[in-house]
Amino acid sequence: MKESLSTVEERMVELTLPRNQTNMTVVSAVMEHSCLQNFNSIACTRSSILASLAILTSLLCVYKLVRLHVAKHPSCHQYVIFYTAGLECATGGMHWIFWNVSQLDFLLQYMKLLQVLIMCHYYITLAIRALRRETLADRFMYPFLCLAVLYFTIVTTMGIFNAESTHVECIAPYWIALSGAEVLVVQLFAISGFYITRRLNEISTLDSVRWTQKRDLWCIVIVFELSAWGTFFYDMILQIKGDRDTGCSAIFSHRQDLYSSFLVSIMVLKLLLPIWVMLFVLQPHVTVIEKEEGLPNFSDDGTYGSFFGEDQTYKHLYQPDDSFVYSSSSTSPDGSPCMYDACLPYTYINTAMKPSGPSGLQTIEEENLEDSPSMVKKTSEARACKGAPSHPDRTGRGMRTQKGKMATTRVVSKDAPRGEKC
């Protein structure tokens, strides 16, 4: 009799409780458990793995920044990227161990989106210069990037201030708004990679160097594509399957192991994997002024150096108008039809190079090969370094700059004695 009464009382208690009270208890076990809060072994393992990877990545970012500062790397993009990435990883490590709140999730996503915009700005700028459409930067690129930063800032701020409990955090509309915009930005990144690749095909260089340049470029593009689309599909599935009554836990069948495995995978894909690839691809390089003999780092055949080294290397995609080409009538060591001077060993230019497609883009070598008086003067001065007879009957006045001003140019021989200028 007593057993039957206790059973009836338990049923009456269940009827008086809200329908989602049991779900809230399960949600707490699945979404809110960690090493310090509501300890659970599986959840603690999940948090420890994510925090360890984040802290290790943060240390690698600090090491990369030290190398950048020591080398005095000329590109500011890498400094901003790795400072932001280091701060993101440090915040993620504290978040996954100590502060399991949804506001930090939005902050991590925002810092990742800033890195995407910086990389997008870097490569879109290169593509615009390669196409010789610098006016597009002022008309379209800068307004678009400003709008993107403003959009991400507004959406993230709304998500932080309107954050709800962990019970329904995953189905907040702000996540799909951020990941959808990220996919759009990454597509512009991929289009820029296509034009940069086409320009690389038109530049005379070693096949191995060209392959390395393309590999590094498309490693970044592909990883950012995977990260953006993976995050977008994950948020889309949560939006479709999620329900405010059952909460986020029902999507994972209230299983801690299933939720933890999904969370580790998506956090690595969304936040950590792009940073790892950038740490591998983006390398610090000494500025041209500080290199040995003041010469750029060109390849053995005298063409071009590493594509992803620094801004000085990127300029070979578009060859600024105020630059000039040293030339000589002598042939290159391998007998190929190019202009070569032993006094200036880094200036091999393949004059037979033609555009590979109907794009109308001239190759870099075809743009400044006119027999101008300034080039003749530079040739005679360069030959004087080797003791070769010059042509006194030919005079030059220097290359014309973009503003139409005339500037004389002094050529310093690599092999000339110190203090001797020619």
CSV table of C-alpha atoms in Angstrom, one decimal:
chain,number,residue,atom,x,y,z
A,1,MET,CA,0.0,0.0,0.0
A,2,LYS,CA,2.8,2.4,0.9
A,3,GLU,CA,4.6,1.5,-2.4
A,4,SER,CA,1.5,2.4,-4.4
A,5,LEU,CA,1.1,5.7,-2.7
A,6,SER,CA,4.8,6.6,-3.3
A,7,THR,CA,4.3,5.8,-7.0
A,8,VAL,CA,1.3,8.0,-7.2
A,9,GLU,CA,3.1,10.8,-5.5
A,10,GLU,CA,6.0,10.6,-8.0
A,11,ARG,CA,3.6,10.7,-10.9
A,12,MET,CA,1.9,13.7,-9.5
A,13,VAL,CA,5.3,15.5,-9.1
A,14,GLU,CA,6.1,14.7,-12.7
A,15,LEU,CA,2.8,16.2,-13.8
A,16,THR,CA,3.3,19.4,-11.9
A,17,LEU,CA,6.8,20.0,-13.5
A,18,PRO,CA,7.1,21.8,-16.8
A,19,ARG,CA,7.4,19.6,-19.8
A,20,ASN,CA,10.9,20.8,-20.6
A,21,GLN,CA,12.2,20.5,-17.1
A,22,THR,CA,13.7,17.1,-17.8
A,23,ASN,CA,15.2,18.4,-21.0
A,24,MET,CA,16.9,21.2,-19.1
A,25,THR,CA,18.5,18.7,-16.9
A,26,VAL,CA,19.8,16.8,-19.9
A,27,VAL,CA,21.0,20.0,-21.5
A,28,SER,CA,23.0,20.8,-18.5
A,29,ALA,CA,24.7,17.4,-18.6
A,30,VAL,CA,25.5,17.7,-22.4
A,31,MET,CA,26.2,21.3,-23.1
A,32,GLU,CA,27.4,22.8,-19.8
A,33,HIS,CA,29.6,20.1,-18.4
A,34,SER,CA,33.4,20.6,-18.4
A,35,CYS,CA,36.4,20.1,-16.1
A,36,LEU,CA,35.5,22.8,-13.6
A,37,GLN,CA,31.8,23.3,-14.1
A,38,ASN,CA,29.6,20.2,-13.6
A,39,PHE,CA,32.4,17.8,-14.0
A,40,ASN,CA,32.0,15.0,-16.6
A,41,SER,CA,34.9,12.9,-17.8
A,42,ILE,CA,34.0,13.0,-21.5
A,43,ALA,CA,33.3,16.8,-21.3
A,44,CYS,CA,36.6,17.3,-19.5
A,45,THR,CA,38.5,15.4,-22.1
A,46,ARG,CA,36.8,17.5,-24.8
A,47,SER,CA,37.6,20.8,-23.1
A,48,SER,CA,41.2,19.7,-22.4
A,49,ILE,CA,41.9,18.7,-26.0
A,50,LEU,CA,40.5,22.0,-27.4
A,51,ALA,CA,42.3,24.1,-24.8
A,52,SER,CA,45.6,22.3,-25.3
A,53,LEU,CA,45.4,22.8,-29.1
A,54,ALA,CA,44.4,26.5,-28.7
A,55,ILE,CA,47.3,27.2,-26.2
A,56,LEU,CA,49.8,25.5,-28.4
A,57,THR,CA,48.6,27.4,-31.4
A,58,SER,CA,48.8,30.6,-29.5
A,59,LEU,CA,52.5,29.9,-28.6
A,60,LEU,CA,53.2,29.3,-32.3
A,61,CYS,CA,51.6,32.6,-33.2
A,62,VAL,CA,53.8,34.3,-30.6
A,63,TYR,CA,56.9,32.6,-32.1
A,64,LYS,CA,55.9,33.7,-35.6
A,65,LEU,CA,55.4,37.3,-34.4
A,66,VAL,CA,58.9,37.3,-32.9
A,67,ARG,CA,60.4,36.1,-36.2
A,68,LEU,CA,58.4,38.8,-38.1
A,69,HIS,CA,59.7,41.5,-35.8
A,70,VAL,CA,63.3,40.2,-35.9
A,71,ALA,CA,63.2,40.1,-39.7
A,72,LYS,CA,61.4,43.4,-39.9
A,73,HIS,CA,58.9,41.9,-42.3
A,74,PRO,CA,57.5,44.7,-44.6
A,75,SER,CA,53.9,43.4,-44.9
A,76,CYS,CA,51.6,44.6,-42.1
A,77,HIS,CA,49.0,42.0,-43.0
A,78,GLN,CA,50.9,39.2,-41.3
A,79,TYR,CA,51.4,41.1,-38.1
A,80,VAL,CA,47.7,41.8,-37.8
A,81,ILE,CA,46.8,38.2,-38.7
A,82,PHE,CA,49.0,36.6,-36.1
A,83,TYR,CA,48.3,39.1,-33.4
A,84,THR,CA,44.6,38.4,-33.9
A,85,ALA,CA,45.1,34.7,-34.1
A,86,GLY,CA,47.2,34.6,-31.0
A,87,LEU,CA,44.5,36.5,-29.1
A,88,GLU,CA,41.8,34.2,-30.5
A,89,CYS,CA,43.6,31.1,-29.4
A,90,ALA,CA,44.4,32.4,-25.9
A,91,THR,CA,40.7,33.4,-25.5
A,92,GLY,CA,39.6,30.0,-26.7
A,93,GLY,CA,41.9,28.2,-24.2
A,94,MET,CA,40.4,30.1,-21.3
A,95,HIS,CA,36.9,29.7,-22.7
A,96,TRP,CA,37.0,26.0,-23.0
A,97,ILE,CA,38.5,25.5,-19.5
A,98,PHE,CA,37.2,28.3,-17.3
A,99,TRP,CA,34.4,30.3,-18.9
A,100,ASN,CA,31.9,28.2,-20.8
A,101,VAL,CA,29.7,31.1,-21.9
A,102,SER,CA,28.1,31.8,-25.3
A,103,GLN,CA,29.4,35.4,-25.4
A,104,LEU,CA,33.0,34.1,-25.8
A,105,ASP,CA,31.8,31.9,-28.7
A,106,PHE,CA,30.7,35.0,-30.6
A,107,LEU,CA,34.0,36.8,-29.8
A,108,LEU,CA,36.0,33.8,-31.1
A,109,GLN,CA,33.9,33.8,-34.3
A,110,TYR,CA,34.4,37.6,-34.7
A,111,MET,CA,38.2,37.4,-34.5
A,112,LYS,CA,38.3,34.5,-37.0
A,113,LEU,CA,36.2,36.7,-39.4
A,114,LEU,CA,38.7,39.5,-39.1
A,115,GLN,CA,41.4,37.2,-40.2
A,116,VAL,CA,39.3,36.2,-43.2
A,117,LEU,CA,38.8,39.9,-44.2
A,118,ILE,CA,42.5,40.6,-43.8
A,119,MET,CA,43.5,37.7,-46.1
A,120,CYS,CA,40.8,38.7,-48.5
A,121,HIS,CA,42.1,42.3,-48.6
A,122,TYR,CA,45.6,41.1,-49.2
A,123,TYR,CA,44.9,38.8,-52.1
A,124,ILE,CA,42.2,40.9,-53.7
A,125,THR,CA,44.7,43.8,-53.8
A,126,LEU,CA,47.2,41.5,-55.6
A,127,ALA,CA,44.6,40.4,-58.1
A,128,ILE,CA,43.6,44.0,-58.8
A,129,ARG,CA,47.2,45.0,-59.4
A,130,ALA,CA,47.8,41.9,-61.6
A,131,LEU,CA,44.8,43.0,-63.7
A,132,ARG,CA,46.1,46.6,-63.7
A,133,ARG,CA,42.7,47.8,-62.4
A,134,GLU,CA,43.8,49.7,-59.4
A,135,THR,CA,40.8,52.0,-59.6
A,136,LEU,CA,38.6,49.0,-58.6
A,137,ALA,CA,40.2,49.1,-55.1
A,138,ASP,CA,38.7,52.5,-54.4
A,139,ARG,CA,35.4,51.9,-56.1
A,140,PHE,CA,34.6,48.4,-54.9
A,141,MET,CA,37.1,46.7,-52.6
A,142,TYR,CA,37.4,49.2,-49.8
A,143,PRO,CA,33.7,50.0,-49.6
A,144,PHE,CA,32.9,46.2,-49.6
A,145,LEU,CA,35.5,45.5,-46.8
A,146,CYS,CA,34.2,48.4,-44.7
A,147,LEU,CA,30.6,47.2,-45.0
A,148,ALA,CA,31.8,43.6,-44.2
A,149,VAL,CA,33.5,44.8,-41.0
A,150,LEU,CA,30.5,46.9,-40.0
A,151,TYR,CA,28.1,44.0,-40.7
A,152,PHE,CA,30.2,41.5,-38.6
A,153,THR,CA,30.6,44.0,-35.8
A,154,ILE,CA,26.9,44.7,-35.6
A,155,VAL,CA,25.8,41.0,-35.8
A,156,THR,CA,28.4,39.9,-33.2
A,157,THR,CA,27.4,42.7,-30.8
A,158,MET,CA,23.7,41.8,-31.1
A,159,GLY,CA,24.6,38.1,-30.5
A,160,ILE,CA,26.7,39.0,-27.4
A,161,PHE,CA,24.1,41.3,-25.8
A,162,ASN,CA,21.1,39.1,-26.7
A,163,ALA,CA,22.7,35.8,-25.8
A,164,GLU,CA,20.4,33.3,-24.3
A,165,SER,CA,21.0,30.2,-22.1
A,166,THR,CA,23.1,27.3,-23.4
A,167,HIS,CA,19.8,25.4,-23.8
A,168,VAL,CA,19.0,27.3,-27.1
A,169,GLU,CA,22.3,29.0,-27.9
A,170,CYS,CA,23.1,26.8,-31.0
A,171,ILE,CA,19.8,27.8,-32.7
A,172,ALA,CA,20.3,31.6,-32.4
A,173,PRO,CA,19.9,33.3,-35.8
A,174,TYR,CA,23.2,35.2,-35.4
A,175,TRP,CA,25.3,32.2,-36.1
A,176,ILE,CA,23.8,31.5,-39.6
A,177,ALA,CA,24.0,35.3,-40.3
A,178,LEU,CA,27.8,35.3,-39.6
A,179,SER,CA,28.6,32.0,-41.4
A,180,GLY,CA,26.6,32.9,-44.5
A,181,ALA,CA,28.5,36.2,-44.8
A,182,GLU,CA,31.8,34.4,-44.3
A,183,VAL,CA,31.0,32.1,-47.3
A,184,LEU,CA,30.4,35.1,-49.5
A,185,VAL,CA,33.7,36.8,-48.5
A,186,VAL,CA,35.6,33.6,-49.1
A,187,GLN,CA,34.2,33.3,-52.6
A,188,LEU,CA,35.8,36.6,-53.5
A,189,PHE,CA,39.0,35.3,-52.0
A,190,ALA,CA,38.8,32.3,-54.3
A,191,ILE,CA,38.2,34.5,-57.4
A,192,SER,CA,41.3,36.5,-56.5
A,193,GLY,CA,43.3,33.3,-56.3
A,194,PHE,CA,42.1,32.4,-59.8
A,195,TYR,CA,43.4,35.7,-61.3
A,196,ILE,CA,46.7,35.5,-59.4
A,197,THR,CA,47.2,32.0,-60.7
A,198,ARG,CA,46.5,33.1,-64.3
A,199,ARG,CA,49.1,35.9,-63.8
A,200,LEU,CA,51.6,33.4,-62.5
A,201,ASN,CA,51.2,31.4,-65.6
A,202,GLU,CA,52.3,34.4,-67.7
A,203,ILE,CA,55.5,35.1,-65.7
A,204,SER,CA,58.8,33.6,-66.7
A,205,THR,CA,60.0,31.4,-63.9
A,206,LEU,CA,61.0,27.9,-63.0
A,207,ASP,CA,58.2,25.3,-63.1
A,208,SER,CA,59.1,24.2,-59.5
A,209,VAL,CA,58.9,27.8,-58.3
A,210,ARG,CA,55.6,28.4,-60.0
A,211,TRP,CA,54.2,25.1,-58.6
A,212,THR,CA,55.3,26.1,-55.1
A,213,GLN,CA,53.6,29.5,-55.4
A,214,LYS,CA,50.4,28.0,-56.6
A,215,ARG,CA,50.4,25.3,-53.9
A,216,ASP,CA,50.8,27.9,-51.1
A,217,LEU,CA,48.1,30.1,-52.6
A,218,TRP,CA,45.5,27.3,-53.0
A,219,CYS,CA,46.3,25.7,-49.7
A,220,ILE,CA,45.0,28.9,-48.0
A,221,VAL,CA,42.1,29.2,-50.4
A,222,ILE,CA,41.0,25.6,-50.0
A,223,VAL,CA,41.3,25.6,-46.2
A,224,PHE,CA,39.3,28.8,-45.9
A,225,GLU,CA,36.7,27.4,-48.2
A,226,LEU,CA,36.4,24.2,-46.1
A,227,SER,CA,36.2,26.2,-42.9
A,228,ALA,CA,33.5,28.6,-44.2
A,229,TRP,CA,31.3,25.9,-45.8
A,230,GLY,CA,31.7,23.5,-42.9
A,231,THR,CA,30.7,26.1,-40.4
A,232,PHE,CA,27.8,27.2,-42.6
A,233,PHE,CA,26.4,23.7,-43.0
A,234,TYR,CA,26.8,23.0,-39.3
A,235,ASP,CA,24.8,26.1,-38.4
A,236,MET,CA,22.3,25.3,-41.1
A,237,ILE,CA,21.7,21.8,-39.7
A,238,LEU,CA,21.3,23.2,-36.2
A,239,GLN,CA,18.8,25.7,-37.4
A,240,ILE,CA,16.7,23.1,-39.2
A,241,LYS,CA,16.8,20.4,-36.6
A,242,GLY,CA,16.8,22.6,-33.5
A,243,ASP,CA,13.7,23.3,-31.4
A,244,ARG,CA,13.3,25.8,-28.6
A,245,ASP,CA,11.3,23.3,-26.6
A,246,THR,CA,13.6,20.4,-26.8
A,247,GLY,CA,16.8,22.6,-27.0
A,248,CYS,CA,20.1,21.9,-28.6
A,249,SER,CA,20.7,18.7,-26.7
A,250,ALA,CA,18.0,16.9,-28.6
A,251,ILE,CA,19.9,17.4,-31.8
A,252,PHE,CA,22.7,15.2,-30.4
A,253,SER,CA,20.3,12.7,-28.9
A,254,HIS,CA,21.3,13.9,-25.4
A,255,ARG,CA,24.6,12.0,-25.7
A,256,GLN,CA,27.7,13.6,-24.3
A,257,ASP,CA,30.1,11.6,-26.5
A,258,LEU,CA,28.3,12.5,-29.7
A,259,TYR,CA,28.1,16.2,-28.8
A,260,SER,CA,31.8,16.3,-27.8
A,261,SER,CA,33.0,14.7,-30.9
A,262,PHE,CA,31.0,17.1,-33.1
A,263,LEU,CA,32.2,20.1,-31.1
A,264,VAL,CA,35.9,19.2,-31.3
A,265,SER,CA,35.7,18.6,-35.0
A,266,ILE,CA,33.8,21.9,-35.8
A,267,MET,CA,36.0,24.0,-33.6
A,268,VAL,CA,39.2,22.7,-35.2
A,269,LEU,CA,37.8,23.2,-38.7
A,270,LYS,CA,36.4,26.6,-37.9
A,271,LEU,CA,39.0,28.2,-35.7
A,272,LEU,CA,42.3,26.3,-35.6
A,273,LEU,CA,42.9,24.8,-39.0
A,274,PRO,CA,43.1,28.1,-40.9
A,275,ILE,CA,45.6,29.4,-38.4
A,276,TRP,CA,47.8,26.3,-38.8
A,277,VAL,CA,47.8,26.7,-42.6
A,278,MET,CA,48.7,30.4,-42.3
A,279,LEU,CA,51.5,29.5,-39.9
A,280,PHE,CA,52.9,27.1,-42.5
A,281,VAL,CA,52.5,29.2,-45.6
A,282,LEU,CA,53.2,32.8,-44.4
A,283,GLN,CA,56.9,33.0,-43.7
A,284,PRO,CA,58.8,36.1,-42.5
A,285,HIS,CA,61.4,37.5,-44.9
A,286,VAL,CA,64.1,40.2,-44.5
A,287,THR,CA,63.4,43.4,-46.3
A,288,VAL,CA,65.1,44.0,-49.6
A,289,ILE,CA,67.3,46.8,-48.0
A,290,GLU,CA,68.7,44.5,-45.4
A,291,LYS,CA,69.5,41.6,-47.8
A,292,GLU,CA,73.0,40.7,-48.6
A,293,GLU,CA,74.5,43.1,-51.2
A,294,GLY,CA,71.1,44.8,-51.3
A,295,LEU,CA,69.9,42.4,-54.0
A,296,PRO,CA,66.5,40.8,-54.0
A,297,ASN,CA,66.1,37.1,-53.5
A,298,PHE,CA,65.7,35.8,-57.0
A,299,SER,CA,65.9,32.2,-58.3
A,300,ASP,CA,69.0,30.6,-59.8
A,301,ASP,CA,67.9,31.2,-63.3
A,302,GLY,CA,67.6,34.9,-62.6
A,303,THR,CA,63.8,35.1,-62.8
A,304,TYR,CA,61.7,35.6,-59.7
A,305,GLY,CA,61.8,34.5,-56.1
A,306,SER,CA,59.2,33.1,-53.7
A,307,PHE,CA,55.7,34.3,-54.4
A,308,PHE,CA,54.5,34.3,-50.8
A,309,GLY,CA,57.7,35.8,-49.3
A,310,GLU,CA,56.9,39.5,-49.1
A,311,ASP,CA,55.5,42.5,-50.9
A,312,GLN,CA,58.8,43.0,-52.8
A,313,THR,CA,58.2,39.6,-54.4
A,314,TYR,CA,54.5,40.2,-55.1
A,315,LYS,CA,55.4,43.3,-57.2
A,316,HIS,CA,56.6,41.0,-60.0
A,317,LEU,CA,52.9,40.3,-60.7
A,318,TYR,CA,52.3,43.8,-61.8
A,319,GLN,CA,55.7,45.6,-62.3
A,320,PRO,CA,55.0,49.2,-61.2
A,321,ASP,CA,55.2,51.9,-63.9
A,322,ASP,CA,58.0,53.8,-62.2
A,323,SER,CA,60.3,50.8,-62.2
A,324,PHE,CA,62.9,50.0,-64.8
A,325,VAL,CA,64.7,47.0,-66.3
A,326,TYR,CA,68.4,46.7,-66.5
A,327,SER,CA,69.5,45.3,-69.8
A,328,SER,CA,72.4,44.2,-71.9
A,329,SER,CA,73.1,42.7,-75.3
A,330,SER,CA,74.9,39.7,-73.8
A,331,THR,CA,73.2,36.4,-73.5
A,332,SER,CA,72.3,34.4,-70.4
A,333,PRO,CA,74.5,31.6,-69.2
A,334,ASP,CA,72.1,28.9,-70.5
A,335,GLY,CA,72.0,30.6,-74.0
A,336,SER,CA,68.3,31.4,-73.7
A,337,PRO,CA,67.0,34.5,-75.5
A,338,CYS,CA,67.0,36.8,-72.5
A,339,MET,CA,68.8,40.0,-71.5
A,340,TYR,CA,71.5,39.4,-69.0
A,341,ASP,CA,74.4,41.4,-67.5
A,342,ALA,CA,77.1,39.8,-65.3
A,343,CYS,CA,77.4,43.1,-63.5
A,344,LEU,CA,73.7,42.8,-62.6
A,345,PRO,CA,73.2,39.1,-62.2
A,346,TYR,CA,69.7,39.2,-61.0
A,347,THR,CA,68.1,40.6,-64.2
A,348,TYR,CA,67.2,37.8,-66.5
A,349,ILE,CA,64.2,38.7,-68.6
A,350,ASN,CA,62.6,36.4,-71.2
A,351,THR,CA,61.7,38.6,-74.1
A,352,ALA,CA,60.0,35.8,-75.9
A,353,MET,CA,57.3,35.3,-73.3
A,354,LYS,CA,53.8,35.8,-74.6
A,355,PRO,CA,50.4,35.9,-72.8
A,356,SER,CA,49.0,32.4,-72.4
A,357,GLY,CA,45.4,33.5,-73.0
A,358,PRO,CA,43.2,36.0,-74.7
A,359,SER,CA,42.9,38.1,-71.5
A,360,GLY,CA,44.9,41.0,-73.0
A,361,LEU,CA,47.2,41.0,-70.0
A,362,GLN,CA,50.7,41.8,-71.0
A,363,THR,CA,53.5,39.9,-69.4
A,364,ILE,CA,55.8,41.8,-67.1
A,365,GLU,CA,58.7,41.5,-69.4
A,366,GLU,CA,56.9,43.1,-72.4
A,367,GLU,CA,56.1,46.3,-70.7
A,368,ASN,CA,59.4,48.1,-70.3
A,369,LEU,CA,61.6,46.8,-73.1
A,370,GLU,CA,61.6,49.8,-75.3
A,371,ASP,CA,65.0,51.0,-76.4
A,372,SER,CA,64.8,54.2,-74.4
A,373,PRO,CA,67.9,56.4,-73.9
A,374,SER,CA,67.8,55.7,-70.1
A,375,MET,CA,68.1,52.0,-70.7
A,376,VAL,CA,71.0,52.5,-73.0
A,377,LYS,CA,72.8,54.6,-70.4
A,378,LYS,CA,72.2,52.0,-67.8
A,379,THR,CA,73.6,49.4,-70.1
A,380,SER,CA,76.8,51.4,-70.8
A,381,GLU,CA,77.2,52.1,-67.1
A,382,ALA,CA,76.8,48.5,-66.2
A,383,ARG,CA,79.3,47.5,-68.8
A,384,ALA,CA,81.8,50.0,-67.4
A,385,CYS,CA,81.7,48.0,-64.2
A,386,LYS,CA,83.2,45.0,-66.1
A,387,GLY,CA,85.7,47.1,-68.1
A,388,ALA,CA,83.6,46.8,-71.3
A,389,PRO,CA,83.6,49.8,-73.7
A,390,SER,CA,80.6,52.0,-73.3
A,391,HIS,CA,78.8,54.1,-75.9
A,392,PRO,CA,79.6,57.7,-75.2
A,393,ASP,CA,77.5,58.9,-78.1
A,394,ARG,CA,74.4,57.7,-76.4
A,395,THR,CA,73.1,59.6,-73.4
A,396,GLY,CA,70.2,59.0,-71.1
A,397,ARG,CA,68.1,61.1,-68.8
A,398,GLY,CA,66.7,58.4,-66.5
A,399,MET,CA,63.3,56.7,-66.5
A,400,ARG,CA,60.2,58.8,-66.4
A,401,THR,CA,58.1,58.4,-63.3
A,402,GLN,CA,54.3,58.3,-63.0
A,403,LYS,CA,54.2,62.0,-62.4
A,404,GLY,CA,56.2,62.8,-65.5
A,405,LYS,CA,59.3,63.9,-63.5
A,406,MET,CA,62.8,62.9,-64.7
A,407,ALA,CA,65.1,61.2,-62.3
A,408,THR,CA,68.7,60.0,-62.8
A,409,THR,CA,69.6,56.6,-61.7
A,410,ARG,CA,72.9,55.4,-60.3
A,411,VAL,CA,73.8,51.7,-60.9
A,412,VAL,CA,76.0,50.2,-58.2
A,413,SER,CA,77.8,47.1,-59.4
A,414,LYS,CA,77.8,44.0,-57.2
A,415,ASP,CA,81.4,43.2,-58.3
A,416,ALA,CA,82.7,46.7,-58.2
A,417,PRO,CA,85.2,47.6,-55.4
A,418,ARG,CA,83.7,49.3,-52.3
A,419,GLY,CA,83.3,53.0,-52.8
A,420,GLU,CA,83.3,52.8,-56.6
A,421,LYS,CA,80.1,53.8,-58.2
A,422,CYS,CA,79.2,53.3,-61.8
